[in-house]
């Protein structure tokens, strides 16, 4: 057993902190339910992913006996997604860490996790602005939600979410009245994901990351978060100030994988 005073460098273990932050990060990303994690670039060289967007070939056609099946060339466009680096750092004094008052190291873990999660939420919210389909409504009502659902070109049964500002979420809840299912009625998974409620089969996510009077109806699979490298934590000493600096960063990118699965709702128009 080691003898002597406990040192701050023994209390802060970057690998342990990285594992703790990575484990908590997904649950702290408020908009994670509408995005899928893509690990294509993990461990691979390069920081750019070329994403193909395939165009629909059209419905199948009747065939007369003996005739050839018509051939349609598959068209596609490519979108390039650039990986970015996001990070945050804190500085802890020896006095604070060793005094036994509170838990500054645990608090550093918590705040760094929230900081990175909030940044990813910002990027997902920005990605939603790439929506090409739009409906306009005088107020955020159930009818506005149904109009947005009608905009979807396909009829596939995907899980749907509407992402909107808290003030607009409250308006939707009031309009839905008895047809509203609270998040607590949807089960533990919904509560864990921060689902505010559900109406007409659409789960509601309220967040200040989306500006007031704008909402996005999103089908599952519309957005992807591409991971390049998981959370990395490093520490360094300032021997003059007797402090330890802790930084954490993550390499990732977000992109609109399928624009046909997002409809923008402009409220008050």
mmCIF file of C-alpha atoms in Angstrom:
data_model
loop_
_atom_site.group_PDB
_atom_site.id
_atom_site.type_symbol
_atom_site.label_atom_id
_atom_site.label_comp_id
_atom_site.label_asym_id
_atom_site.label_seq_id
_atom_site.Cartn_x
_atom_site.Cartn_y
_atom_site.Cartn_z
ATOM 1 C CA UNK A 1 0.000 0.000 0.000
ATOM 2 C CA UNK A 2 1.282 3.443 -0.942
ATOM 3 C CA UNK A 3 2.363 5.554 2.019
ATOM 4 C CA UNK A 4 2.119 9.345 2.252
ATOM 5 C CA UNK A 5 -0.265 12.145 1.362
ATOM 6 C CA UNK A 6 -2.925 11.559 -1.260
ATOM 7 C CA UNK A 7 -2.025 13.604 -4.310
ATOM 8 C CA UNK A 8 -4.405 15.121 -6.836
ATOM 9 C CA UNK A 9 -2.659 13.296 -9.663
ATOM 10 C CA UNK A 10 -3.731 10.026 -8.032
ATOM 11 C CA UNK A 11 -7.344 11.148 -7.816
ATOM 12 C CA UNK A 12 -7.717 12.195 -11.445
ATOM 13 C CA UNK A 13 -7.369 9.250 -13.821
ATOM 14 C CA UNK A 14 -8.082 10.354 -17.428
ATOM 15 C CA UNK A 15 -8.997 6.872 -18.677
ATOM 16 C CA UNK A 16 -11.564 6.415 -15.909
ATOM 17 C CA UNK A 17 -13.030 9.858 -16.494
ATOM 18 C CA UNK A 18 -13.247 9.210 -20.246
ATOM 19 C CA UNK A 19 -15.175 5.979 -19.655
ATOM 20 C CA UNK A 20 -17.543 7.717 -17.253
ATOM 21 C CA UNK A 21 -18.195 10.615 -19.611
ATOM 22 C CA UNK A 22 -18.691 8.314 -22.615
ATOM 23 C CA UNK A 23 -21.130 6.146 -20.660
ATOM 24 C CA UNK A 24 -23.229 9.143 -19.628
ATOM 25 C CA UNK A 25 -23.015 11.141 -22.831
ATOM 26 C CA UNK A 26 -25.771 9.430 -24.850
ATOM 27 C CA UNK A 27 -28.342 9.873 -22.113
ATOM 28 C CA UNK A 28 -27.472 13.573 -21.821
ATOM 29 C CA UNK A 29 -27.942 14.359 -25.521
ATOM 30 C CA UNK A 30 -31.533 15.574 -25.491
ATOM 31 C CA UNK A 31 -32.023 15.161 -29.242
ATOM 32 C CA UNK A 32 -30.388 11.728 -29.406
ATOM 33 C CA UNK A 33 -33.750 9.931 -29.938
ATOM 34 C CA UNK A 34 -34.070 11.450 -33.425
ATOM 35 C CA UNK A 35 -30.516 10.539 -34.476
ATOM 36 C CA UNK A 36 -28.737 7.283 -35.187
ATOM 37 C CA UNK A 37 -25.128 6.675 -34.162
ATOM 38 C CA UNK A 38 -22.846 5.768 -37.079
ATOM 39 C CA UNK A 39 -19.431 4.302 -36.204
ATOM 40 C CA UNK A 40 -18.252 4.040 -39.833
ATOM 41 C CA UNK A 41 -15.245 6.320 -39.283
ATOM 42 C CA UNK A 42 -14.097 4.915 -35.928
ATOM 43 C CA UNK A 43 -10.514 3.741 -36.333
ATOM 44 C CA UNK A 44 -10.477 4.716 -40.017
ATOM 45 C CA UNK A 45 -8.173 7.314 -41.619
ATOM 46 C CA UNK A 46 -9.647 10.554 -42.877
ATOM 47 C CA UNK A 47 -12.067 13.074 -41.470
ATOM 48 C CA UNK A 48 -14.633 13.273 -44.260
ATOM 49 C CA UNK A 49 -17.457 10.870 -45.047
ATOM 50 C CA UNK A 50 -19.101 10.815 -48.473
ATOM 51 C CA UNK A 51 -22.775 10.041 -48.035
ATOM 52 C CA UNK A 52 -24.851 8.823 -51.003
ATOM 53 C CA UNK A 53 -28.486 9.919 -51.277
ATOM 54 C CA UNK A 54 -30.384 7.529 -53.536
ATOM 55 C CA UNK A 55 -33.381 8.665 -55.537
ATOM 56 C CA UNK A 56 -36.540 6.554 -55.652
ATOM 57 C CA UNK A 57 -36.864 4.559 -58.918
ATOM 58 C CA UNK A 58 -40.657 4.793 -58.968
ATOM 59 C CA UNK A 59 -43.422 2.261 -58.505
ATOM 60 C CA UNK A 60 -43.314 -1.124 -60.240
ATOM 61 C CA UNK A 61 -45.242 -1.411 -63.513
ATOM 62 C CA UNK A 62 -47.541 -3.993 -65.067
ATOM 63 C CA UNK A 63 -45.819 -6.414 -67.420
ATOM 64 C CA UNK A 64 -47.485 -7.967 -70.457
ATOM 65 C CA UNK A 65 -46.546 -11.592 -71.005
ATOM 66 C CA UNK A 66 -43.403 -11.843 -73.081
ATOM 67 C CA UNK A 67 -42.419 -8.184 -72.611
ATOM 68 C CA UNK A 68 -39.208 -7.144 -70.907
ATOM 69 C CA UNK A 69 -39.211 -5.500 -67.502
ATOM 70 C CA UNK A 70 -38.510 -1.791 -67.813
ATOM 71 C CA UNK A 71 -35.128 -0.690 -66.493
ATOM 72 C CA UNK A 72 -34.638 2.522 -64.551
ATOM 73 C CA UNK A 73 -31.204 3.871 -63.792
ATOM 74 C CA UNK A 74 -30.675 4.519 -60.100
ATOM 75 C CA UNK A 75 -29.788 8.127 -59.525
ATOM 76 C CA UNK A 76 -27.966 9.526 -56.539
ATOM 77 C CA UNK A 77 -26.287 12.609 -55.208
ATOM 78 C CA UNK A 78 -23.358 12.667 -52.807
ATOM 79 C CA UNK A 79 -23.083 14.743 -49.665
ATOM 80 C CA UNK A 80 -19.818 15.209 -47.802
ATOM 81 C CA UNK A 81 -19.898 15.296 -44.013
ATOM 82 C CA UNK A 82 -16.915 16.844 -42.233
ATOM 83 C CA UNK A 83 -15.876 15.611 -38.806
ATOM 84 C CA UNK A 84 -15.449 18.310 -36.165
ATOM 85 C CA UNK A 85 -13.731 18.411 -32.797
ATOM 86 C CA UNK A 86 -15.568 19.703 -29.739
ATOM 87 C CA UNK A 87 -14.148 19.952 -26.264
ATOM 88 C CA UNK A 88 -14.209 21.651 -22.895
ATOM 89 C CA UNK A 89 -11.822 22.026 -19.984
ATOM 90 C CA UNK A 90 -11.928 22.768 -16.268
ATOM 91 C CA UNK A 91 -9.313 23.715 -13.695
ATOM 92 C CA UNK A 92 -9.334 22.313 -10.163
ATOM 93 C CA UNK A 93 -7.194 23.631 -7.315
ATOM 94 C CA UNK A 94 -5.425 21.224 -4.996
ATOM 95 C CA UNK A 95 -7.181 22.836 -2.037
ATOM 96 C CA UNK A 96 -10.635 22.200 -3.524
ATOM 97 C CA UNK A 97 -9.869 18.614 -4.525
ATOM 98 C CA UNK A 98 -8.209 17.575 -1.278
ATOM 99 C CA UNK A 99 -10.346 19.451 1.227
ATOM 100 C CA UNK A 100 -13.022 16.785 1.193
ATOM 101 C CA UNK A 101 -15.731 19.404 0.733
ATOM 102 C CA UNK A 102 -18.104 18.431 -2.064
ATOM 103 C CA UNK A 103 -16.914 16.417 -5.033
ATOM 104 C CA UNK A 104 -15.103 18.717 -7.491
ATOM 105 C CA UNK A 105 -13.796 15.829 -9.603
ATOM 106 C CA UNK A 106 -17.254 14.282 -9.899
ATOM 107 C CA UNK A 107 -18.682 17.702 -10.690
ATOM 108 C CA UNK A 108 -16.037 18.166 -13.389
ATOM 109 C CA UNK A 109 -17.166 14.864 -14.933
ATOM 110 C CA UNK A 110 -20.799 15.934 -14.854
ATOM 111 C CA UNK A 111 -20.268 19.386 -16.291
ATOM 112 C CA UNK A 112 -17.925 18.253 -19.078
ATOM 113 C CA UNK A 113 -20.481 15.593 -20.063
ATOM 114 C CA UNK A 114 -23.286 18.171 -20.152
ATOM 115 C CA UNK A 115 -21.090 20.575 -22.095
ATOM 116 C CA UNK A 116 -20.272 18.106 -24.886
ATOM 117 C CA UNK A 117 -23.855 16.797 -24.993
ATOM 118 C CA UNK A 118 -25.188 20.332 -25.336
ATOM 119 C CA UNK A 119 -22.786 21.012 -28.212
ATOM 120 C CA UNK A 120 -23.961 17.882 -30.058
ATOM 121 C CA UNK A 121 -27.570 18.980 -29.477
ATOM 122 C CA UNK A 122 -26.711 22.343 -31.030
ATOM 123 C CA UNK A 123 -25.368 20.592 -34.127
ATOM 124 C CA UNK A 124 -28.385 18.291 -34.432
ATOM 125 C CA UNK A 125 -30.714 21.303 -34.161
ATOM 126 C CA UNK A 126 -28.712 23.084 -36.873
ATOM 127 C CA UNK A 127 -28.889 19.977 -39.062
ATOM 128 C CA UNK A 128 -32.702 20.007 -38.792
ATOM 129 C CA UNK A 129 -32.698 23.365 -40.571
ATOM 130 C CA UNK A 130 -31.835 21.475 -43.756
ATOM 131 C CA UNK A 131 -35.445 20.303 -43.997
ATOM 132 C CA UNK A 132 -36.928 20.959 -47.436
ATOM 133 C CA UNK A 133 -40.608 20.148 -46.727
ATOM 134 C CA UNK A 134 -42.595 22.728 -44.777
ATOM 135 C CA UNK A 135 -46.073 23.471 -43.491
ATOM 136 C CA UNK A 136 -47.336 26.710 -41.969
ATOM 137 C CA UNK A 137 -49.863 27.132 -39.200
ATOM 138 C CA UNK A 138 -51.294 29.992 -37.171
ATOM 139 C CA UNK A 139 -50.651 28.053 -33.942
ATOM 140 C CA UNK A 140 -48.969 24.858 -32.719
ATOM 141 C CA UNK A 141 -52.003 22.584 -32.736
ATOM 142 C CA UNK A 142 -52.748 18.921 -33.338
ATOM 143 C CA UNK A 143 -54.084 19.910 -36.782
ATOM 144 C CA UNK A 144 -50.695 21.479 -37.592
ATOM 145 C CA UNK A 145 -49.020 18.243 -36.538
ATOM 146 C CA UNK A 146 -51.345 16.203 -38.771
ATOM 147 C CA UNK A 147 -50.669 18.545 -41.711
ATOM 148 C CA UNK A 148 -46.953 17.941 -41.224
ATOM 149 C CA UNK A 149 -47.495 14.159 -41.165
ATOM 150 C CA UNK A 150 -49.347 14.419 -44.467
ATOM 151 C CA UNK A 151 -46.224 15.917 -46.038
ATOM 152 C CA UNK A 152 -44.259 12.689 -45.788
ATOM 153 C CA UNK A 153 -43.872 11.145 -49.217
ATOM 154 C CA UNK A 154 -43.645 7.532 -48.019
ATOM 155 C CA UNK A 155 -46.125 5.494 -46.033
ATOM 156 C CA UNK A 156 -43.599 3.484 -44.023
ATOM 157 C CA UNK A 157 -44.248 3.098 -40.321
ATOM 158 C CA UNK A 158 -41.329 4.811 -38.609
ATOM 159 C CA UNK A 159 -41.280 6.129 -35.071
ATOM 160 C CA UNK A 160 -41.916 9.871 -35.238
ATOM 161 C CA UNK A 161 -40.877 12.774 -33.060
ATOM 162 C CA UNK A 162 -41.746 16.450 -33.067
ATOM 163 C CA UNK A 163 -38.970 18.704 -31.789
ATOM 164 C CA UNK A 164 -40.062 22.128 -30.616
ATOM 165 C CA UNK A 165 -39.493 24.975 -28.193
ATOM 166 C CA UNK A 166 -40.966 24.515 -24.671
ATOM 167 C CA UNK A 167 -43.522 27.296 -25.156
ATOM 168 C CA UNK A 168 -44.829 25.664 -28.339
ATOM 169 C CA UNK A 169 -44.798 22.242 -26.663
ATOM 170 C CA UNK A 170 -47.111 23.588 -23.961
ATOM 171 C CA UNK A 171 -49.469 24.972 -26.625
ATOM 172 C CA UNK A 172 -49.567 21.577 -28.341
ATOM 173 C CA UNK A 173 -50.283 19.831 -25.057
ATOM 174 C CA UNK A 174 -53.166 22.183 -24.277
ATOM 175 C CA UNK A 175 -54.664 21.709 -27.736
ATOM 176 C CA UNK A 176 -54.340 17.922 -27.522
ATOM 177 C CA UNK A 177 -56.187 17.902 -24.160
ATOM 178 C CA UNK A 178 -57.394 14.380 -23.340
ATOM 179 C CA UNK A 179 -55.585 12.875 -26.339
ATOM 180 C CA UNK A 180 -52.228 13.765 -24.789
ATOM 181 C CA UNK A 181 -50.119 10.994 -23.241
ATOM 182 C CA UNK A 182 -47.649 12.251 -20.644
ATOM 183 C CA UNK A 183 -44.041 11.076 -20.818
ATOM 184 C CA UNK A 184 -44.494 9.113 -17.591
ATOM 185 C CA UNK A 185 -47.319 7.149 -19.235
ATOM 186 C CA UNK A 186 -45.045 6.014 -22.072
ATOM 187 C CA UNK A 187 -42.721 3.908 -19.934
ATOM 188 C CA UNK A 188 -39.260 4.142 -18.414
ATOM 189 C CA UNK A 189 -37.471 4.340 -21.780
ATOM 190 C CA UNK A 190 -39.396 7.463 -22.800
ATOM 191 C CA UNK A 191 -38.682 9.096 -19.440
ATOM 192 C CA UNK A 192 -34.976 8.285 -19.781
ATOM 193 C CA UNK A 193 -34.916 9.877 -23.230
ATOM 194 C CA UNK A 194 -36.614 13.004 -21.931
ATOM 195 C CA UNK A 195 -39.826 12.574 -23.927
ATOM 196 C CA UNK A 196 -42.323 15.265 -22.881
ATOM 197 C CA UNK A 197 -45.357 13.383 -24.117
ATOM 198 C CA UNK A 198 -47.090 11.850 -27.125
ATOM 199 C CA UNK A 199 -49.997 12.793 -29.359
ATOM 200 C CA UNK A 200 -51.344 10.912 -32.386
ATOM 201 C CA UNK A 201 -48.417 8.478 -32.198
ATOM 202 C CA UNK A 202 -45.807 11.258 -32.304
ATOM 203 C CA UNK A 203 -43.439 11.616 -29.363
ATOM 204 C CA UNK A 204 -42.767 15.190 -28.280
ATOM 205 C CA UNK A 205 -39.297 16.515 -27.460
ATOM 206 C CA UNK A 206 -39.146 20.042 -26.071
ATOM 207 C CA UNK A 207 -35.851 21.889 -26.156
ATOM 208 C CA UNK A 208 -34.524 25.433 -26.156
ATOM 209 C CA UNK A 209 -32.159 24.360 -28.951
ATOM 210 C CA UNK A 210 -35.049 25.003 -31.353
ATOM 211 C CA UNK A 211 -36.179 28.605 -31.703
ATOM 212 C CA UNK A 212 -39.682 29.642 -30.729
ATOM 213 C CA UNK A 213 -42.441 29.187 -33.346
ATOM 214 C CA UNK A 214 -40.481 26.628 -35.357
ATOM 215 C CA UNK A 215 -40.934 22.883 -34.996
ATOM 216 C CA UNK A 216 -39.609 19.831 -36.817
ATOM 217 C CA UNK A 217 -41.493 16.590 -37.363
ATOM 218 C CA UNK A 218 -38.825 13.927 -37.694
ATOM 219 C CA UNK A 219 -38.998 10.270 -38.662
ATOM 220 C CA UNK A 220 -36.546 7.867 -37.095
ATOM 221 C CA UNK A 221 -33.400 7.579 -39.201
ATOM 222 C CA UNK A 222 -33.476 11.097 -40.621
ATOM 223 C CA UNK A 223 -30.282 12.254 -38.891
ATOM 224 C CA UNK A 224 -27.009 10.517 -38.149
ATOM 225 C CA UNK A 225 -24.248 11.274 -35.680
ATOM 226 C CA UNK A 226 -20.989 9.986 -37.104
ATOM 227 C CA UNK A 227 -18.394 9.129 -34.472
ATOM 228 C CA UNK A 228 -14.742 9.442 -35.402
ATOM 229 C CA UNK A 229 -13.181 9.110 -31.958
ATOM 230 C CA UNK A 230 -14.800 8.647 -28.576
ATOM 231 C CA UNK A 231 -14.256 10.983 -25.666
ATOM 232 C CA UNK A 232 -10.620 11.537 -24.741
ATOM 233 C CA UNK A 233 -9.640 13.064 -21.393
ATOM 234 C CA UNK A 234 -6.251 14.576 -20.624
ATOM 235 C CA UNK A 235 -4.808 16.363 -17.606
ATOM 236 C CA UNK A 236 -1.923 18.714 -17.006
ATOM 237 C CA UNK A 237 -0.391 20.364 -13.938
ATOM 238 C CA UNK A 238 0.218 24.020 -13.270
ATOM 239 C CA UNK A 239 2.983 23.816 -10.669
ATOM 240 C CA UNK A 240 2.895 27.564 -9.954
ATOM 241 C CA UNK A 241 -0.833 27.796 -9.225
ATOM 242 C CA UNK A 242 -1.044 24.250 -7.839
ATOM 243 C CA UNK A 243 -3.969 23.359 -10.014
ATOM 244 C CA UNK A 244 -4.813 20.540 -12.385
ATOM 245 C CA UNK A 245 -6.340 21.278 -15.769
ATOM 246 C CA UNK A 246 -8.649 18.619 -17.191
ATOM 247 C CA UNK A 247 -9.800 18.695 -20.813
ATOM 248 C CA UNK A 248 -12.089 16.401 -22.749
ATOM 249 C CA UNK A 249 -12.861 16.345 -26.447
ATOM 250 C CA UNK A 250 -14.726 14.265 -28.983
ATOM 251 C CA UNK A 251 -14.518 13.976 -32.765
ATOM 252 C CA UNK A 252 -17.889 13.593 -34.498
ATOM 253 C CA UNK A 253 -20.188 15.030 -37.124
ATOM 254 C CA UNK A 254 -23.924 15.290 -37.754
ATOM 255 C CA UNK A 255 -25.735 15.266 -41.079
ATOM 256 C CA UNK A 256 -29.209 14.988 -42.566
ATOM 257 C CA UNK A 257 -29.185 11.398 -43.786
ATOM 258 C CA UNK A 258 -32.683 11.446 -45.300
ATOM 259 C CA UNK A 259 -34.265 14.882 -45.960
ATOM 260 C CA UNK A 260 -37.594 13.228 -46.859
ATOM 261 C CA UNK A 261 -38.004 12.289 -43.185
ATOM 262 C CA UNK A 262 -38.080 15.849 -41.831
ATOM 263 C CA UNK A 263 -40.879 18.402 -42.117
ATOM 264 C CA UNK A 264 -40.503 21.940 -40.801
ATOM 265 C CA UNK A 265 -43.534 23.532 -39.129
ATOM 266 C CA UNK A 266 -43.568 27.340 -39.139
ATOM 267 C CA UNK A 267 -45.936 28.673 -36.481
ATOM 268 C CA UNK A 268 -47.725 32.005 -36.598
ATOM 269 C CA UNK A 269 -47.489 32.250 -40.375
#
